[in-house]
């Protein structure tokens, strides 16, 4: 599983990821639905020292983020376990949970796996710069001219 921070979108992202795989035989790229998102999948066979390895690359993107699901095995094993690989791919979905949310006085950052309650009488302020929001969180609680508890998660 590989996640890309910058996503050129759909077919362009899939073509870019596919360039990292080289092989003699490549099946045509097909589309499928992963939850509410369109995904692209391609199977590539490679051979080295007489052993054929099959790669199954599936990509999907949403909101500027892309994901690659890459499965590989010997050709015979991939054929034998094709149904399991298909099921694993179909089971992927982007999480519908927002990355950050405020619920009943609690700040929840699902990206970094923590939550913090807002102290009574204090105001919550998310001061994370927009250009670093994907990799960090900076929040404070303020009361008048006082501020406390900066949370930085990277």
mmCIF file of C-alpha atoms in Angstrom:
data_model
loop_
_atom_site.group_PDB
_atom_site.id
_atom_site.type_symbol
_atom_site.label_atom_id
_atom_site.label_comp_id
_atom_site.label_asym_id
_atom_site.label_seq_id
_atom_site.Cartn_x
_atom_site.Cartn_y
_atom_site.Cartn_z
ATOM 1 C CA UNK A 1 0.000 0.000 0.000
ATOM 2 C CA UNK A 2 1.514 3.325 -1.034
ATOM 3 C CA UNK A 3 -0.085 6.727 -0.618
ATOM 4 C CA UNK A 4 0.853 9.698 -2.761
ATOM 5 C CA UNK A 5 0.402 13.228 -1.448
ATOM 6 C CA UNK A 6 0.076 14.751 -4.908
ATOM 7 C CA UNK A 7 -2.340 13.067 -7.238
ATOM 8 C CA UNK A 8 -2.525 13.982 -10.921
ATOM 9 C CA UNK A 9 -5.885 12.196 -10.907
ATOM 10 C CA UNK A 10 -7.419 8.956 -12.056
ATOM 11 C CA UNK A 11 -5.943 7.456 -15.196
ATOM 12 C CA UNK A 12 -2.897 9.741 -15.141
ATOM 13 C CA UNK A 13 -1.958 8.565 -11.643
ATOM 14 C CA UNK A 14 -2.464 4.912 -12.634
ATOM 15 C CA UNK A 15 -0.270 5.344 -15.730
ATOM 16 C CA UNK A 16 2.430 6.941 -13.579
ATOM 17 C CA UNK A 17 2.344 4.100 -11.037
ATOM 18 C CA UNK A 18 2.314 1.527 -13.831
ATOM 19 C CA UNK A 19 5.571 2.901 -15.233
ATOM 20 C CA UNK A 20 7.269 1.575 -12.070
ATOM 21 C CA UNK A 21 6.373 -1.960 -13.155
ATOM 22 C CA UNK A 22 8.068 -3.420 -16.156
ATOM 23 C CA UNK A 23 7.087 -6.656 -17.762
ATOM 24 C CA UNK A 24 6.619 -8.628 -20.929
ATOM 25 C CA UNK A 25 2.890 -9.128 -20.747
ATOM 26 C CA UNK A 26 0.433 -6.527 -19.616
ATOM 27 C CA UNK A 27 -3.313 -7.015 -19.517
ATOM 28 C CA UNK A 28 -5.493 -4.046 -20.511
ATOM 29 C CA UNK A 29 -6.305 -1.643 -17.694
ATOM 30 C CA UNK A 30 -9.845 -2.021 -16.414
ATOM 31 C CA UNK A 31 -11.950 0.066 -14.046
ATOM 32 C CA UNK A 32 -13.885 -0.988 -10.984
ATOM 33 C CA UNK A 33 -15.778 0.675 -8.145
ATOM 34 C CA UNK A 34 -14.183 0.844 -4.702
ATOM 35 C CA UNK A 35 -16.899 2.222 -2.490
ATOM 36 C CA UNK A 36 -17.965 5.373 -4.319
ATOM 37 C CA UNK A 37 -14.630 5.811 -6.067
ATOM 38 C CA UNK A 38 -13.439 4.687 -9.496
ATOM 39 C CA UNK A 39 -10.288 2.578 -9.416
ATOM 40 C CA UNK A 40 -8.015 1.349 -12.198
ATOM 41 C CA UNK A 41 -6.408 -2.079 -12.220
ATOM 42 C CA UNK A 42 -3.745 -3.665 -14.412
ATOM 43 C CA UNK A 43 -1.994 -7.035 -14.277
ATOM 44 C CA UNK A 44 1.647 -7.286 -15.383
ATOM 45 C CA UNK A 45 3.766 -10.431 -15.729
ATOM 46 C CA UNK A 46 7.537 -10.276 -15.365
ATOM 47 C CA UNK A 47 10.102 -13.012 -15.804
ATOM 48 C CA UNK A 48 13.475 -13.428 -14.164
ATOM 49 C CA UNK A 49 15.583 -16.576 -14.293
ATOM 50 C CA UNK A 50 12.650 -18.532 -15.697
ATOM 51 C CA UNK A 51 10.257 -17.567 -12.890
ATOM 52 C CA UNK A 52 7.174 -15.591 -13.904
ATOM 53 C CA UNK A 53 5.892 -13.159 -11.285
ATOM 54 C CA UNK A 54 2.487 -11.538 -11.640
ATOM 55 C CA UNK A 55 1.830 -8.041 -10.293
ATOM 56 C CA UNK A 56 -1.688 -6.709 -9.849
ATOM 57 C CA UNK A 57 -1.709 -2.915 -9.512
ATOM 58 C CA UNK A 58 -4.883 -1.102 -8.508
ATOM 59 C CA UNK A 59 -5.000 2.666 -7.966
ATOM 60 C CA UNK A 60 -7.691 5.019 -6.722
ATOM 61 C CA UNK A 61 -7.737 8.679 -5.777
ATOM 62 C CA UNK A 62 -9.843 11.058 -3.766
ATOM 63 C CA UNK A 63 -9.414 14.663 -2.691
ATOM 64 C CA UNK A 64 -5.823 14.973 -3.876
ATOM 65 C CA UNK A 65 -4.644 11.715 -2.324
ATOM 66 C CA UNK A 66 -3.973 8.543 -4.237
ATOM 67 C CA UNK A 67 -3.474 4.986 -3.126
ATOM 68 C CA UNK A 68 -1.779 2.050 -4.804
ATOM 69 C CA UNK A 69 -2.712 -1.509 -3.922
ATOM 70 C CA UNK A 70 0.001 -3.801 -5.242
ATOM 71 C CA UNK A 71 -0.185 -7.580 -5.015
ATOM 72 C CA UNK A 72 2.477 -9.905 -6.389
ATOM 73 C CA UNK A 73 3.137 -13.636 -6.441
ATOM 74 C CA UNK A 74 4.361 -16.278 -8.799
ATOM 75 C CA UNK A 75 2.022 -16.552 -11.758
ATOM 76 C CA UNK A 76 0.670 -19.930 -10.589
ATOM 77 C CA UNK A 77 -0.013 -18.635 -7.073
ATOM 78 C CA UNK A 78 -1.673 -15.495 -8.400
ATOM 79 C CA UNK A 79 -3.955 -17.618 -10.578
ATOM 80 C CA UNK A 80 -4.720 -19.955 -7.666
ATOM 81 C CA UNK A 81 -5.516 -17.069 -5.314
ATOM 82 C CA UNK A 82 -7.112 -14.674 -7.807
ATOM 83 C CA UNK A 83 -10.454 -14.683 -5.967
ATOM 84 C CA UNK A 84 -8.762 -13.722 -2.682
ATOM 85 C CA UNK A 85 -6.795 -10.922 -4.379
ATOM 86 C CA UNK A 86 -9.990 -9.640 -6.021
ATOM 87 C CA UNK A 87 -11.789 -9.727 -2.651
ATOM 88 C CA UNK A 88 -8.959 -7.832 -0.941
ATOM 89 C CA UNK A 89 -9.053 -5.149 -3.642
ATOM 90 C CA UNK A 90 -12.862 -4.852 -3.531
ATOM 91 C CA UNK A 91 -12.636 -4.549 0.254
ATOM 92 C CA UNK A 92 -10.638 -1.308 0.083
ATOM 93 C CA UNK A 93 -12.451 1.972 0.650
ATOM 94 C CA UNK A 94 -11.311 5.425 1.617
ATOM 95 C CA UNK A 95 -12.293 6.218 5.185
ATOM 96 C CA UNK A 96 -15.300 8.519 5.297
ATOM 97 C CA UNK A 97 -14.207 9.869 8.694
ATOM 98 C CA UNK A 98 -13.024 13.460 8.393
ATOM 99 C CA UNK A 99 -9.299 13.884 9.098
ATOM 100 C CA UNK A 100 -10.032 16.364 11.900
ATOM 101 C CA UNK A 101 -13.300 17.085 13.671
ATOM 102 C CA UNK A 102 -14.733 18.872 16.689
ATOM 103 C CA UNK A 103 -17.451 16.952 18.504
ATOM 104 C CA UNK A 104 -19.056 18.032 21.795
ATOM 105 C CA UNK A 105 -16.047 20.044 22.979
ATOM 106 C CA UNK A 106 -13.547 17.430 21.882
ATOM 107 C CA UNK A 107 -10.891 17.818 19.189
ATOM 108 C CA UNK A 108 -10.352 14.544 17.280
ATOM 109 C CA UNK A 109 -7.453 14.125 14.894
ATOM 110 C CA UNK A 110 -8.048 10.828 13.087
ATOM 111 C CA UNK A 111 -4.896 11.251 10.985
ATOM 112 C CA UNK A 112 -2.667 10.961 14.019
ATOM 113 C CA UNK A 113 -4.981 8.964 16.292
ATOM 114 C CA UNK A 114 -5.659 11.255 19.235
ATOM 115 C CA UNK A 115 -8.376 13.374 20.802
ATOM 116 C CA UNK A 116 -8.267 16.128 23.417
ATOM 117 C CA UNK A 117 -11.128 17.684 25.406
ATOM 118 C CA UNK A 118 -11.414 21.482 25.406
ATOM 119 C CA UNK A 119 -11.129 22.821 28.966
ATOM 120 C CA UNK A 120 -14.324 24.515 30.162
ATOM 121 C CA UNK A 121 -14.306 28.255 29.452
ATOM 122 C CA UNK A 122 -11.534 28.036 26.870
ATOM 123 C CA UNK A 123 -11.804 28.439 23.087
ATOM 124 C CA UNK A 124 -10.309 25.960 20.673
ATOM 125 C CA UNK A 125 -8.119 27.324 17.851
ATOM 126 C CA UNK A 126 -6.639 25.226 15.020
ATOM 127 C CA UNK A 127 -3.506 27.110 13.949
ATOM 128 C CA UNK A 128 -2.152 24.540 11.502
ATOM 129 C CA UNK A 129 -0.785 26.237 8.368
ATOM 130 C CA UNK A 130 -2.732 25.150 5.283
ATOM 131 C CA UNK A 131 0.420 24.086 3.433
ATOM 132 C CA UNK A 132 1.427 21.615 6.180
ATOM 133 C CA UNK A 133 -2.013 20.317 7.183
ATOM 134 C CA UNK A 134 -1.387 16.909 5.576
ATOM 135 C CA UNK A 135 1.632 16.211 7.799
ATOM 136 C CA UNK A 136 1.020 18.065 11.059
ATOM 137 C CA UNK A 137 -1.497 19.541 13.465
ATOM 138 C CA UNK A 138 -1.012 22.596 15.671
ATOM 139 C CA UNK A 139 -3.870 23.493 18.003
ATOM 140 C CA UNK A 140 -4.202 25.694 21.082
ATOM 141 C CA UNK A 141 -6.829 26.611 23.609
ATOM 142 C CA UNK A 142 -7.273 30.293 24.404
ATOM 143 C CA UNK A 143 -9.026 32.303 27.073
ATOM 144 C CA UNK A 144 -8.760 36.058 26.632
ATOM 145 C CA UNK A 145 -5.071 36.851 26.151
ATOM 146 C CA UNK A 146 -3.962 33.537 27.659
ATOM 147 C CA UNK A 147 -3.197 30.427 25.644
ATOM 148 C CA UNK A 148 -2.234 26.937 26.671
ATOM 149 C CA UNK A 149 -1.526 23.448 25.439
ATOM 150 C CA UNK A 150 -0.225 23.496 21.945
ATOM 151 C CA UNK A 151 -0.567 20.066 20.365
ATOM 152 C CA UNK A 152 1.791 19.326 17.521
ATOM 153 C CA UNK A 153 1.482 15.960 15.826
ATOM 154 C CA UNK A 154 3.816 15.088 12.994
#
